[in-house]
Coordinates of C-alpha atoms in Angstrom, one line a residue:
X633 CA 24.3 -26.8 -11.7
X634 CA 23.3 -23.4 -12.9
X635 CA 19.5 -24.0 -12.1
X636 CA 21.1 -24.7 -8.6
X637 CA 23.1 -21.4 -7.9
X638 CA 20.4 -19.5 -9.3
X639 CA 17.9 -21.2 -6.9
X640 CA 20.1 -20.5 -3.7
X641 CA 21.0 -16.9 -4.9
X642 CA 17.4 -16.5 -4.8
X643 CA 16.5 -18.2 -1.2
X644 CA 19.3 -15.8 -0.5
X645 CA 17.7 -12.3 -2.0
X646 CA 14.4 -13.2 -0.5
X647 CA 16.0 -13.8 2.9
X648 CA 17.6 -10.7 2.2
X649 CA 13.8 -8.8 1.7
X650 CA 12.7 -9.9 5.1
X651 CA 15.9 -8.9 6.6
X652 CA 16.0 -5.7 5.0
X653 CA 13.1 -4.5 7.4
X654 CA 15.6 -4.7 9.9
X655 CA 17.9 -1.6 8.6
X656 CA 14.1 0.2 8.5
X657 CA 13.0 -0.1 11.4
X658 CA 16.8 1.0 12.9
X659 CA 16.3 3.9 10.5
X660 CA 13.4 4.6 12.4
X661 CA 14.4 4.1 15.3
X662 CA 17.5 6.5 14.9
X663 CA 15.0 9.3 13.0
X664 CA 12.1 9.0 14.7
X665 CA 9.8 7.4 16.9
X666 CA 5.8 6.0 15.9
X667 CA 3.5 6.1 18.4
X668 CA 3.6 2.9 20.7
X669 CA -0.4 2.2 19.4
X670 CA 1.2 1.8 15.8
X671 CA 3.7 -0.2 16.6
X672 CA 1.4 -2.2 18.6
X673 CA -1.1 -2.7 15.9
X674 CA 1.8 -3.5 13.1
X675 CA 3.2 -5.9 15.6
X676 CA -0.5 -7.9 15.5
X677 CA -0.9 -7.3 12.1
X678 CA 2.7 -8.9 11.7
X679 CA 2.0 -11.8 14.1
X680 CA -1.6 -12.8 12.2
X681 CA 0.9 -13.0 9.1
X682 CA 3.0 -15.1 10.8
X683 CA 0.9 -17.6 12.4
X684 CA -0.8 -17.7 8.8
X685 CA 2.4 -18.3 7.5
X686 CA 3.4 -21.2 9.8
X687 CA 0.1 -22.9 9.8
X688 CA 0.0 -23.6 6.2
X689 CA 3.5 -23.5 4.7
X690 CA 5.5 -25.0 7.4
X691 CA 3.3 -27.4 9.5
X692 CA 1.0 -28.2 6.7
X693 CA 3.4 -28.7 4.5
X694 CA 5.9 -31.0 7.1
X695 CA 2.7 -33.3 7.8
X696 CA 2.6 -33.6 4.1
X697 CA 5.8 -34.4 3.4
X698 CA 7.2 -36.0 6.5
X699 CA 4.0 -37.8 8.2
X700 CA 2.4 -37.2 11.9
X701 CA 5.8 -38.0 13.7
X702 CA 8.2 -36.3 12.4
X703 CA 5.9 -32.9 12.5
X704 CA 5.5 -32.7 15.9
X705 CA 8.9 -33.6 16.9
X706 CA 10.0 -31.2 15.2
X707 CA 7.7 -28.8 16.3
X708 CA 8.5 -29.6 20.0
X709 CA 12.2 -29.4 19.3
X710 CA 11.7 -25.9 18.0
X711 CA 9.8 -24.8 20.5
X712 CA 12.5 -26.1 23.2
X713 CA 15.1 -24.5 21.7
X714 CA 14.0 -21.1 21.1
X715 CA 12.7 -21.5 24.8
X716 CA 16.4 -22.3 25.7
X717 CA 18.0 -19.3 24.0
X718 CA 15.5 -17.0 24.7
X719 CA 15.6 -17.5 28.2
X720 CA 19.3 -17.2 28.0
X721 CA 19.3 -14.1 25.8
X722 CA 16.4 -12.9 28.7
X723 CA 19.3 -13.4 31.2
X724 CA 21.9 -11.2 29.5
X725 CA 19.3 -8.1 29.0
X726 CA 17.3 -9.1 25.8
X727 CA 14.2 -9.4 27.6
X728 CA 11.6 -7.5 26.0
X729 CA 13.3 -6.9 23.0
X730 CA 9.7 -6.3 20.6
X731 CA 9.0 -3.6 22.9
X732 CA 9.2 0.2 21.6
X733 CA 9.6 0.9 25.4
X734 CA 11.7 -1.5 26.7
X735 CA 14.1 0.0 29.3
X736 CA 17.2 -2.4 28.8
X737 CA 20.6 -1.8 30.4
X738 CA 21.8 1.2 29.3
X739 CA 25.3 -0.7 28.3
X740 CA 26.6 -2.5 25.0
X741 CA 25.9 -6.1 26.5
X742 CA 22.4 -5.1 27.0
X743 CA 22.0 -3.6 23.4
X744 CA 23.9 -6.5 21.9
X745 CA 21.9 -9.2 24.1
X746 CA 19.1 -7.5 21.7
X747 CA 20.5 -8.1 18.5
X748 CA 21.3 -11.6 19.2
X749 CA 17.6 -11.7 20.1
X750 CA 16.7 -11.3 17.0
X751 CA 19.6 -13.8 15.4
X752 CA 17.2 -16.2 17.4
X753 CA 14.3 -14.9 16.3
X754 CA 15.2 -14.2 12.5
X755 CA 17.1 -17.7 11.8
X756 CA 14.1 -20.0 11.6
X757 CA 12.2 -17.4 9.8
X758 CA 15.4 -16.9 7.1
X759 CA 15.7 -20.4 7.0
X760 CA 12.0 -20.8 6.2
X761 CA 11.6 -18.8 3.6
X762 CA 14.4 -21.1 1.9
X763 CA 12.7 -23.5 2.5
X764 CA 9.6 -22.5 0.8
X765 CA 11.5 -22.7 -2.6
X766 CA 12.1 -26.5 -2.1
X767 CA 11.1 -28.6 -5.0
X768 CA 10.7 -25.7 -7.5
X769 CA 8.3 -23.8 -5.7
X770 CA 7.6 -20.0 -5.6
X771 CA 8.8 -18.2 -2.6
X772 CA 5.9 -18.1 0.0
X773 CA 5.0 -14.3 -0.4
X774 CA 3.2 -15.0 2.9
X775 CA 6.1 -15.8 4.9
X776 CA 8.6 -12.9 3.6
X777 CA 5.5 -10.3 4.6
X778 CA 5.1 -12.2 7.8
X779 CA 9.1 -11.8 8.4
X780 CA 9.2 -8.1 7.1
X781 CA 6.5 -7.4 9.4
X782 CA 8.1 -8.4 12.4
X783 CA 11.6 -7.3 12.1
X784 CA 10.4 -3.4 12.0
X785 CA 9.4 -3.3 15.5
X786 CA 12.1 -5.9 16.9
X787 CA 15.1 -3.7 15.4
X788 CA 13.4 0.0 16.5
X789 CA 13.4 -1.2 20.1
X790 CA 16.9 -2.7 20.0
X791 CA 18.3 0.4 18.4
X792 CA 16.7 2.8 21.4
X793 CA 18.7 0.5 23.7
X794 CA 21.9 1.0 21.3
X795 CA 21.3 4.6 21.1
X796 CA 21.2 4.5 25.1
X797 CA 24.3 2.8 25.0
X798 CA 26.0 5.8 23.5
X799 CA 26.6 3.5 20.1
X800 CA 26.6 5.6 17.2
X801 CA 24.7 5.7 13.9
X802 CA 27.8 4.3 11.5
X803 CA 27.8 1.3 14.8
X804 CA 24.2 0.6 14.6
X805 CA 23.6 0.9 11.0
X806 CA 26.7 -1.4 10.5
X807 CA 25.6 -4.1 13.1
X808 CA 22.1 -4.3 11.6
X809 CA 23.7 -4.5 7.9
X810 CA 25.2 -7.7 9.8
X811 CA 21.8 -9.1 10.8
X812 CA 20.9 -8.6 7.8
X813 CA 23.3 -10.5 5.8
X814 CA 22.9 -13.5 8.2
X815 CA 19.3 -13.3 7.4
X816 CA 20.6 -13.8 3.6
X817 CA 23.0 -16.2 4.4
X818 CA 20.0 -18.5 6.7
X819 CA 17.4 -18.6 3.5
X820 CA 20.4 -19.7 1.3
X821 CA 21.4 -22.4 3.4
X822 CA 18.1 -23.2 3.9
X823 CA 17.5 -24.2 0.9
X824 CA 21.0 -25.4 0.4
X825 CA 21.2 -27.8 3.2
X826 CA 17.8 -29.1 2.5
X827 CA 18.0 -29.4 -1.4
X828 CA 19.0 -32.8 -1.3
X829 CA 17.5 -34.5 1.7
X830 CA 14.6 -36.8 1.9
X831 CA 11.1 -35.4 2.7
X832 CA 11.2 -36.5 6.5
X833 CA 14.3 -34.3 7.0
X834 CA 12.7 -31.6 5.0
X835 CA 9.6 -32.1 6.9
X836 CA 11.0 -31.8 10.2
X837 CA 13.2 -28.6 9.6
X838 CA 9.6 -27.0 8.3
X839 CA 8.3 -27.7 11.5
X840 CA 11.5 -27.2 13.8
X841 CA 11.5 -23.7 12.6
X842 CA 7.4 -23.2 13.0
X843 CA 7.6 -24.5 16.7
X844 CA 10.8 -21.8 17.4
X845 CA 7.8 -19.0 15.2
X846 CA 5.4 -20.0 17.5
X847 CA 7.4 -19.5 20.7
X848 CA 8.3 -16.4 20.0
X849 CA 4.8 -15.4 19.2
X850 CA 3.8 -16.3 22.5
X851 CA 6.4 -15.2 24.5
X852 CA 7.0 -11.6 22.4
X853 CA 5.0 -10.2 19.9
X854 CA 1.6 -10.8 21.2
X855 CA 2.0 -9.6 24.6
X856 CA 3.6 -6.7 23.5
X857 CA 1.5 -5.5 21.0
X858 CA -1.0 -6.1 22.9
X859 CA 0.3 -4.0 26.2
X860 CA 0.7 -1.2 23.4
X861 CA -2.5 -1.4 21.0
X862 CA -4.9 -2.6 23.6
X863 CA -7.9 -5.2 22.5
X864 CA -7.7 -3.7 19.2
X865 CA -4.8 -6.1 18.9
X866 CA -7.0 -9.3 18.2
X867 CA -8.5 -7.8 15.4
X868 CA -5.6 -7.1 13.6
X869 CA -4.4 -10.7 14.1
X870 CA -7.2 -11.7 12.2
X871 CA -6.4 -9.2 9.6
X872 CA -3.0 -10.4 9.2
X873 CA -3.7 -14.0 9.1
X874 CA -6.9 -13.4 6.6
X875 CA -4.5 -12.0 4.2
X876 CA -1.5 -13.9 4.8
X877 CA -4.2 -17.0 4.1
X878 CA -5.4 -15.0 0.7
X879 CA -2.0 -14.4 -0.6
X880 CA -0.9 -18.2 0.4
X881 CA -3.7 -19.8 -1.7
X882 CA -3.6 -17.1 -5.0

């Protein structure tokens, strides 16, 4: 029982890491500003990581564990549902919410429809990283650098639209200390929820939450970074993933 609390407090820290790149990245964007190239270039960087990340310690692992079926359903069923609440969080003002430059409605609901973006988008990453600890694993360090990665640019944009908003610095701060704890709370019940089941459930979460990675990767990060960074963008994708894909197989 004591291995078991120590394991979730753990999902739960390391959930905490990735989230904690949210509060930096609102720092920033309450201090200062990087130039869009920089962000652009993390955000490929970031998105390499991530599609690293997926490849081999989601989807590989679910087709181990679960079999061909179960894989791609789940896949598909992520994919759908991120597609679902994206397109709904696009509708209330969330559109664009990866980009340093995005021009959201200068109200609460449109900063807000920004942080819930990235509820949607942080949840199957959290909840991931739990996952990774399954079984007596080490955390995937791939998949916390992947998540740290991503939240930076995701939280400077959606603070400029708070700031716009007239929200202050004890609001935002607070409000992203929120996400962040979420974040926590997702990689705990991660692993939590999935200690016990049998490898086909396990397996399909793995790849429910890499077909909801993958989305997002298409429809957010890599067009944006690459509207901001320019060609140079596929280059650092390869960067990311080669070292994401080092780190995974040390």
């Amino acid at each position: 029982m004591k291995t078991e609390v120590m394991s979730v407090l753990l999902a739960a820290w390391w959930g905490l890491v990735g989230g904690l790149a949210l509060l930096i990245g609102a720092l920033l964007g309450l201090l200062g500003r990087s130039s869009l190239r920089t962000i652009g270039l993390v955000m490929g960087f970031g998105s390499g990581v991530l599609i690293s990340a997926v490849a081999f310690d989601l989807t590989l692992e679910s087709f181990q564990d679960a079999g061909h079926w179960p894989t791609v359903a789940g896949l598909a069923c992520g994919a759908l549902t991120f597609f679902a609440g994206d397109w709904w969080i696009d509708a209330k003002g969330g559109n664009r919410r990866k980009s340093p430059t995005q021009q959201t409605n200068s109200n609460a609901g449109g900063g807000m429809a920004l942080v819930l973006g990235a509820l949607l988008d942080g949840i199957p990453e959290s909840a991931a990283i739990g996952a990774s600890l399954l079984g007596g694993s080490s955390v995937s360090v791939a998949m916390v650098a992947a998540v740290f990665l991503s939240n930076i640019p995701e939280s400077m944009s959606a603070t400029t639209g708070l700031k716009q908003a007239g929200r202050s610095t004890r609001y935002v701060l607070g409000l992203w200390s929120a996400v962040c704890i979420v974040s926590a709370a997702a990689a705990a019940f991660g692993y939590l929820l999935l200690g016990s089941a049998s490898p086909g459930v396990v397996g399909f979460v793995q790849s429910f939450a890499a077909g909801a990675i993958i989305t997002m990767l298409g429809d957010t990060m890599v067009p944006e970074a690459t509207e901001h960074a320019g060609k140079l963008v596929g280059l650092m994708i390869v960067a990311g993933f080669t070292v994401a894909f080092m780190l995974s197989h040390l």
